[in-house]
Amino acid sequence: MFFRLLWLVQGNQHSGGCSMVFYDSFGIRKQYVWGLALAVILMGVVCAALVYGALRFAPSSHSVTYTNLESEAQFNKTIALTFDDGPDPTYTPRLLALLEKEQVPATFFLIGEHVVSHPETARLIVEKGFEIGNHTFTHSKNVNSTQERIQSELIATDRVIRDATGISPLLFRPPFLEDVDVGEFDGGRIAGDEIRWAEEAGFIVVGANLDTQDWNVASGQTDTILQRLLDRIQPEGPTVIILHDSAGEGASIEALATFIPRMKAEGYRFVSV
């Protein structure tokens, strides 16, 4: 909200200055009217500043109990596919083709450095109608060393994603998610400096509850990833799955080609985060 400040100037009649004192038809000095108007405006500015300060310095949402989706029956048999560490010029287009064929939504968390190297692939994800998120610029283990470090990584990644796609994503997934201090999930409470710093920068932090760990799978080990998916999927509540665009040199893509139709046949539905 923008405020226009009204400046009033009154000359000094005794010193020969120009007087700004006027009277209306009722004989009321208009300087009083303008003074009252200025007081009202200033009071509005002060109130707005107090409200902003209360919101700005209020405890972050990390200290508020989040909704426990696992207790909501409408989320049963719900799957959200998410892919980290892209974009990859070889495997991301193949993955997009599979998702389009199966008419399944997904969210891609992009690394800033990879977006700089492959902006056309990042742009393709958006053009195909898929959701994107921020996954820091360097994907370094030291990214959460300080508030300044993580927020600078988020801002840098946001800029390169915006330059490549025209979109500034609100979603953020920390790298090395299993190492992030997210506190206790009992009751849905989320904590941790990295989470708080990201939220203070305006991002929505996205976790997961099924990690395929496909990053450590070798080429051709499609069955390993597929079995992890089948073993770890839970019908109660929502399932947010972490995968990687280029895992196993396409092994994750091959695993999904079997997993997605099977889950549909069992009554699961696929959604965006």
PDB file of C-alpha atoms in Angstrom, residues 110 115 119 121-126 132 160-169:
ATOM      1  CA  LEU A 110      15.398 -27.351 -10.195  1.00  0.00           C
ATOM      2  CA  VAL A 115      19.009 -24.134 -15.211  1.00  0.00           C
ATOM      3  CA  PRO A 119      17.486 -23.180 -19.823  1.00  0.00           C
ATOM      4  CA  THR A 121      14.918 -27.864 -20.722  1.00  0.00           C
ATOM      5  CA  ALA A 122      13.645 -25.827 -17.792  1.00  0.00           C
ATOM      6  CA  ARG A 123      11.439 -23.916 -20.201  1.00  0.00           C
ATOM      7  CA  LEU A 124      10.129 -27.191 -21.657  1.00  0.00           C
ATOM      8  CA  ILE A 125       8.923 -28.327 -18.224  1.00  0.00           C
ATOM      9  CA  VAL A 126       6.803 -25.196 -17.873  1.00  0.00           C
ATOM     10  CA  ILE A 132       8.468 -26.260 -10.840  1.00  0.00           C
ATOM     11  CA  VAL A 160      17.708 -17.838 -13.276  1.00  0.00           C
ATOM     12  CA  ILE A 161      14.451 -19.826 -13.260  1.00  0.00           C
ATOM     13  CA  ARG A 162      12.505 -16.634 -13.928  1.00  0.00           C
ATOM     14  CA  ASP A 163      14.876 -15.685 -16.762  1.00  0.00           C
ATOM     15  CA  ALA A 164      14.492 -19.129 -18.346  1.00  0.00           C
ATOM     16  CA  THR A 165      10.782 -19.740 -17.808  1.00  0.00           C
ATOM     17  CA  GLY A 166       9.142 -16.466 -16.860  1.00  0.00           C
ATOM     18  CA  ILE A 167       8.011 -18.003 -13.558  1.00  0.00           C
ATOM     19  CA  SER A 168       9.159 -17.376  -9.999  1.00  0.00           C
ATOM     20  CA  PRO A 169       8.338 -20.580  -8.123  1.00  0.00           C
TER      21      PRO A 169
END
